[in-house]
C-alpha cells in the first residue's frame, strides 16, 4: 500500500469511528503499527485533515475536508440540488432516502432524508457503501461498461450477509435485472433485514454521477413495495438529471440510459424470451 493510500485509509478509518480515538485505537482499527499510524497522523494534522486534542491527545477530523467539501459543492452543487428531490421521495414512500456519489471503489453518502417511522433504516451522512452489496452500488455498477465491470469482477467480493451477491454470475444477473427495470434492488444484501431500491443519476454523457435510494425494514417492506419504491426512485432520478443537466443528450434513450445499456437491456430481454 502506498503512502498516500495508507493516509487515506487512516482518514477513512477515523471518519468511521463513533468516538474520538487515541493512537492505539487508531492503530488497531486501521491495522497498521503504531509508529506508522503516528507518522501518518502527524502529516494529516499538518495539512488540517486531522486534529489532536491538546489535553486528551485524542484525534478527530480536521477542517480541511470541510473546506474542500464546501469548495466542491460550490463548484458542483450536487447535494444542494438533489435535496428537495430526496425530500419528495421520502414523502412519497415514507421510508429513508439517501443520495450517494462515487468514491473510489465505493459510494459515499452525500445526503440523507430520514423516515418518520420509529423503526427505520439509519444512514449516516458520509457513510461509505460497497458497490456489490447495496441497491445503490448495484445501480451504479449497472451503468458501467464491460471493461469497468471486469475490474469489479476481478476483486474478491465480501459476503456481508447470506443474501450478498459474491459470484460473477449472481452479480451479472442482478445488474441485468437493474438495466431491464431501470432500478436495482437489494433484499438484505448489506445488512440483514434492510430492503432497498435505487436508481442511478446520470450526467449529460450517460455516466453515473450518483444514485438515489429508498431503504426500509423488512418487517414493513416486501418485494412488491421494493418494486414500487424502485419505480419512484427511477422517476426522481430522471427529474434530478433534468435539473442538473437539462434535456438528455444524443446517444441516450428516453430513460437517460446510454446506448450500451439499452443494448444490454435488449440482449437480456431476448435471452429471457428464448
Short mmCIF file of C-alpha atoms in Angstrom, two decimals:
data_model
loop_
_atom_site.label_atom_id
_atom_site.label_comp_id
_atom_site.label_asym_id
_atom_site.label_seq_id
_atom_site.Cartn_x
_atom_site.Cartn_y
_atom_site.Cartn_z
CA UNK A 1 0.00 0.00 0.00
CA UNK A 2 1.44 3.39 -1.00
CA UNK A 3 1.99 6.21 1.48
CA UNK A 4 -0.98 8.15 0.09
CA UNK A 5 -3.19 5.05 0.24
CA UNK A 6 -2.20 4.50 3.88
CA UNK A 7 -3.00 8.10 4.75
CA UNK A 8 -6.40 7.92 3.03
CA UNK A 9 -7.13 4.59 4.72
CA UNK A 10 -6.33 6.16 8.08
CA UNK A 11 -8.52 9.17 7.33
CA UNK A 12 -11.45 6.94 6.35
CA UNK A 13 -10.91 4.83 9.47
CA UNK A 14 -11.09 7.93 11.66
CA UNK A 15 -14.24 9.10 9.86
CA UNK A 16 -15.94 5.78 10.60
CA UNK A 17 -15.18 5.84 14.33
CA UNK A 18 -18.01 6.98 16.62
CA UNK A 19 -15.80 8.45 19.34
CA UNK A 20 -12.51 10.33 19.29
CA UNK A 21 -9.78 7.65 19.33
CA UNK A 22 -6.30 7.63 20.77
CA UNK A 23 -3.19 6.47 18.92
CA UNK A 24 -3.57 2.84 19.98
CA UNK A 25 -7.23 2.83 18.95
CA UNK A 26 -6.33 4.22 15.54
CA UNK A 27 -3.54 1.71 15.00
CA UNK A 28 -5.80 -1.19 15.95
CA UNK A 29 -8.72 -0.03 13.82
CA UNK A 30 -6.56 0.67 10.76
CA UNK A 31 -4.46 -2.49 11.02
CA UNK A 32 -1.21 -0.51 10.92
CA UNK A 33 1.57 -0.45 13.51
CA UNK A 34 1.69 2.44 15.98
CA UNK A 35 4.82 4.04 14.52
CA UNK A 36 3.32 4.20 11.02
CA UNK A 37 -0.02 5.36 12.37
CA UNK A 38 1.56 8.16 14.36
CA UNK A 39 3.66 9.32 11.40
CA UNK A 40 0.59 9.41 9.15
CA UNK A 41 -1.49 11.26 11.74
CA UNK A 42 1.23 13.90 12.17
CA UNK A 43 1.28 14.52 8.41
CA UNK A 44 -2.50 14.60 8.15
CA UNK A 45 -2.64 17.06 11.05
CA UNK A 46 -0.03 19.26 9.37
CA UNK A 47 -2.38 19.78 6.42
CA UNK A 48 -5.52 20.16 8.53
CA UNK A 49 -7.14 16.82 7.77
CA UNK A 50 -6.80 15.61 11.36
CA UNK A 51 -6.78 17.44 14.70
CA UNK A 52 -5.42 16.23 18.04
CA UNK A 53 -6.94 17.48 21.27
CA UNK A 54 -4.18 19.16 23.28
CA UNK A 55 -5.46 17.75 26.59
CA UNK A 56 -6.87 14.30 25.81
CA UNK A 57 -4.42 13.58 22.96
CA UNK A 58 -7.29 12.04 21.04
CA UNK A 59 -7.91 12.56 17.35
CA UNK A 60 -10.80 13.92 15.29
CA UNK A 61 -11.33 15.06 11.72
CA UNK A 62 -9.87 18.46 10.94
CA UNK A 63 -11.29 21.38 8.99
CA UNK A 64 -9.56 20.68 5.67
CA UNK A 65 -12.13 18.11 4.45
CA UNK A 66 -14.93 20.55 5.28
CA UNK A 67 -13.22 23.35 3.36
CA UNK A 68 -12.68 21.12 0.32
CA UNK A 69 -16.26 19.85 0.50
CA UNK A 70 -17.61 23.40 0.52
CA UNK A 71 -15.48 24.36 -2.47
CA UNK A 72 -16.59 21.27 -4.35
CA UNK A 73 -20.28 21.84 -3.58
CA UNK A 74 -19.99 25.48 -4.65
CA UNK A 75 -18.48 24.48 -7.99
CA UNK A 76 -20.50 21.28 -8.47
CA UNK A 77 -23.72 21.81 -6.46
CA UNK A 78 -24.88 18.21 -6.50
CA UNK A 79 -26.00 17.77 -2.87
CA UNK A 80 -27.96 21.03 -2.71
CA UNK A 81 -29.79 20.27 -5.96
CA UNK A 82 -30.77 16.70 -5.03
CA UNK A 83 -32.01 17.61 -1.52
CA UNK A 84 -35.57 18.71 -2.48
CA UNK A 85 -35.95 15.64 -4.72
CA UNK A 86 -34.88 13.40 -1.85
CA UNK A 87 -37.50 15.06 0.37
CA UNK A 88 -40.11 14.44 -2.32
CA UNK A 89 -39.16 10.76 -2.47
CA UNK A 90 -39.30 10.25 1.30
CA UNK A 91 -42.72 11.93 1.33
CA UNK A 92 -43.91 9.56 -1.39
CA UNK A 93 -42.50 6.33 0.06
CA UNK A 94 -42.41 7.07 3.80
CA UNK A 95 -39.00 5.39 4.07
CA UNK A 96 -35.45 6.68 4.46
CA UNK A 97 -33.95 8.15 1.28
CA UNK A 98 -30.25 8.64 0.67
CA UNK A 99 -28.17 10.01 -2.20
CA UNK A 100 -24.64 8.78 -2.90
CA UNK A 101 -21.68 9.68 -5.10
CA UNK A 102 -18.81 7.53 -6.38
CA UNK A 103 -15.83 7.50 -4.01
CA UNK A 104 -13.13 5.24 -5.39
CA UNK A 105 -14.33 1.64 -5.23
CA UNK A 106 -17.33 2.53 -3.05
CA UNK A 107 -20.13 5.09 -2.84
CA UNK A 108 -20.17 7.96 -0.34
CA UNK A 109 -23.48 9.12 1.13
CA UNK A 110 -23.87 12.86 0.46
CA UNK A 111 -27.47 13.47 1.57
CA UNK A 112 -29.98 11.67 3.79
CA UNK A 113 -33.69 12.23 4.44
CA UNK A 114 -34.86 10.12 7.38
CA UNK A 115 -38.17 8.31 7.60
CA UNK A 116 -40.64 9.46 10.25
CA UNK A 117 -41.19 5.89 11.40
CA UNK A 118 -39.73 4.97 14.79
CA UNK A 119 -38.43 1.70 13.35
CA UNK A 120 -36.48 2.86 10.31
CA UNK A 121 -33.24 2.40 8.44
CA UNK A 122 -30.47 4.72 9.66
CA UNK A 123 -27.97 6.02 7.11
CA UNK A 124 -25.19 8.34 8.26
CA UNK A 125 -24.04 11.25 6.07
CA UNK A 126 -20.65 10.35 4.67
CA UNK A 127 -21.25 6.62 5.12
CA UNK A 128 -19.38 4.50 2.57
CA UNK A 129 -21.32 1.78 0.77
CA UNK A 130 -19.93 -1.27 -1.06
CA UNK A 131 -20.84 -1.50 -4.71
CA UNK A 132 -21.81 -5.16 -4.94
CA UNK A 133 -23.90 -5.45 -1.75
CA UNK A 134 -26.24 -2.44 -1.81
CA UNK A 135 -29.02 -1.30 -4.13
CA UNK A 136 -27.14 1.98 -4.62
CA UNK A 137 -23.94 0.16 -5.55
CA UNK A 138 -25.73 -2.20 -7.93
CA UNK A 139 -27.47 0.76 -9.59
CA UNK A 140 -24.09 2.41 -10.08
CA UNK A 141 -22.47 -0.78 -11.41
CA UNK A 142 -25.36 -1.30 -13.85
CA UNK A 143 -24.27 1.84 -15.72
CA UNK A 144 -20.67 0.75 -16.25
CA UNK A 145 -19.27 -0.67 -19.48
CA UNK A 146 -17.88 -4.21 -19.82
CA UNK A 147 -14.23 -3.25 -19.19
CA UNK A 148 -15.05 -1.37 -15.99
CA UNK A 149 -17.22 -4.22 -14.74
CA UNK A 150 -14.45 -6.73 -15.31
CA UNK A 151 -12.28 -4.80 -12.84
CA UNK A 152 -15.05 -5.17 -10.25
CA UNK A 153 -15.47 -8.87 -11.00
CA UNK A 154 -11.72 -9.42 -10.62
CA UNK A 155 -11.80 -8.36 -6.96
CA UNK A 156 -12.98 -10.85 -4.30
CA UNK A 157 -16.45 -9.80 -3.13
CA UNK A 158 -17.15 -9.70 0.60
CA UNK A 159 -20.24 -11.54 1.85
CA UNK A 160 -21.89 -9.17 4.35
CA UNK A 161 -24.96 -11.39 4.70
CA UNK A 162 -26.25 -14.64 3.21
CA UNK A 163 -28.04 -12.54 0.57
CA UNK A 164 -24.91 -10.74 -0.71
CA UNK A 165 -24.04 -11.40 -4.36
CA UNK A 166 -20.48 -12.73 -4.22
CA UNK A 167 -20.17 -14.57 -7.53
CA UNK A 168 -19.83 -13.10 -11.00
CA UNK A 169 -22.95 -14.91 -12.18
CA UNK A 170 -25.04 -13.58 -9.28
CA UNK A 171 -23.81 -10.06 -9.85
CA UNK A 172 -24.42 -10.17 -13.60
CA UNK A 173 -27.95 -11.43 -13.00
CA UNK A 174 -28.74 -8.57 -10.62
CA UNK A 175 -27.21 -5.97 -12.91
CA UNK A 176 -29.14 -7.29 -15.90
CA UNK A 177 -32.32 -7.07 -13.86
CA UNK A 178 -31.43 -3.48 -12.94
CA UNK A 179 -30.87 -2.50 -16.55
CA UNK A 180 -34.18 -4.06 -17.54
CA UNK A 181 -36.15 -2.35 -14.76
CA UNK A 182 -34.29 0.96 -14.60
CA UNK A 183 -33.51 0.44 -10.90
CA UNK A 184 -31.78 -2.12 -8.68
CA UNK A 185 -32.97 -3.94 -5.58
CA UNK A 186 -31.19 -5.31 -2.51
CA UNK A 187 -33.02 -7.63 -0.16
CA UNK A 188 -30.73 -7.72 2.87
CA UNK A 189 -27.54 -7.80 0.79
CA UNK A 190 -25.58 -5.43 3.03
CA UNK A 191 -27.46 -5.67 6.32
CA UNK A 192 -29.95 -8.39 7.20
CA UNK A 193 -33.48 -7.06 7.41
CA UNK A 194 -32.81 -3.97 5.30
CA UNK A 195 -34.64 -3.72 1.98
CA UNK A 196 -33.67 -1.08 -0.56
CA UNK A 197 -34.20 0.05 -4.15
CA UNK A 198 -32.04 2.55 -6.03
CA UNK A 199 -31.64 4.25 -9.40
CA UNK A 200 -28.58 5.83 -10.97
CA UNK A 201 -28.37 9.56 -11.61
CA UNK A 202 -26.63 10.06 -14.94
CA UNK A 203 -24.77 13.06 -16.29
CA UNK A 204 -25.23 14.51 -19.78
CA UNK A 205 -22.86 11.90 -21.23
CA UNK A 206 -24.67 8.98 -19.65
CA UNK A 207 -22.14 8.34 -16.87
CA UNK A 208 -23.37 7.72 -13.34
CA UNK A 209 -22.95 10.90 -11.28
CA UNK A 210 -24.59 9.32 -8.26
CA UNK A 211 -27.52 7.25 -7.04
CA UNK A 212 -30.74 7.81 -5.11
CA UNK A 213 -32.12 5.03 -2.92
CA UNK A 214 -35.07 4.19 -0.69
CA UNK A 215 -34.42 1.88 2.28
CA UNK A 216 -36.82 0.34 4.77
CA UNK A 217 -37.03 -2.57 7.23
CA UNK A 218 -38.14 -5.99 6.01
CA UNK A 219 -40.96 -6.02 8.56
CA UNK A 220 -42.64 -3.25 6.54
CA UNK A 221 -41.17 -3.54 3.04
CA UNK A 222 -41.68 -6.61 0.84
CA UNK A 223 -40.65 -7.30 -2.77
CA UNK A 224 -43.76 -5.61 -4.17
CA UNK A 225 -43.04 -2.49 -2.14
CA UNK A 226 -39.43 -2.54 -3.32
CA UNK A 227 -40.53 -2.57 -6.94
CA UNK A 228 -42.85 0.36 -6.24
CA UNK A 229 -40.03 2.24 -4.50
CA UNK A 230 -37.63 1.45 -7.35
CA UNK A 231 -40.02 2.91 -9.92
CA UNK A 232 -40.38 6.06 -7.82
CA UNK A 233 -36.59 6.31 -7.40
CA UNK A 234 -36.06 5.98 -11.16
CA UNK A 235 -38.60 8.71 -11.84
CA UNK A 236 -36.95 11.02 -9.29
CA UNK A 237 -33.51 10.25 -10.76
CA UNK A 238 -34.71 11.45 -14.16
CA UNK A 239 -36.05 14.64 -12.57
CA UNK A 240 -32.68 15.23 -10.90
CA UNK A 241 -30.92 14.74 -14.23
CA UNK A 242 -33.14 17.35 -15.86
CA UNK A 243 -32.43 19.77 -13.00
CA UNK A 244 -28.67 19.19 -13.27
CA UNK A 245 -28.11 18.90 -17.00
CA UNK A 246 -31.30 19.93 -18.81
CA UNK A 247 -32.59 17.76 -21.67
CA UNK A 248 -30.96 14.41 -22.39
CA UNK A 249 -28.18 14.34 -24.96
CA UNK A 250 -27.88 12.36 -28.17
CA UNK A 251 -26.85 8.75 -27.56
CA UNK A 252 -29.30 8.19 -24.74
CA UNK A 253 -32.78 6.76 -24.77
CA UNK A 254 -35.77 8.48 -23.13
CA UNK A 255 -34.89 6.86 -19.80
CA UNK A 256 -31.49 8.55 -19.80
CA UNK A 257 -29.62 5.27 -20.35
CA UNK A 258 -26.64 5.03 -22.67
CA UNK A 259 -26.72 3.14 -25.97
CA UNK A 260 -24.61 0.38 -24.40
CA UNK A 261 -27.07 -0.03 -21.55
CA UNK A 262 -30.01 -0.07 -23.97
CA UNK A 263 -28.28 -2.81 -25.96
CA UNK A 264 -27.66 -4.78 -22.77
CA UNK A 265 -31.33 -4.50 -21.80
CA UNK A 266 -32.39 -5.70 -25.28
CA UNK A 267 -29.99 -8.62 -25.03
CA UNK A 268 -31.40 -9.56 -21.63
CA UNK A 269 -34.97 -9.45 -22.96
CA UNK A 270 -34.01 -11.66 -25.92
CA UNK A 271 -32.42 -14.24 -23.64
CA UNK A 272 -35.41 -14.27 -21.28
CA UNK A 273 -37.84 -14.72 -24.16
CA UNK A 274 -35.89 -17.51 -25.85
#
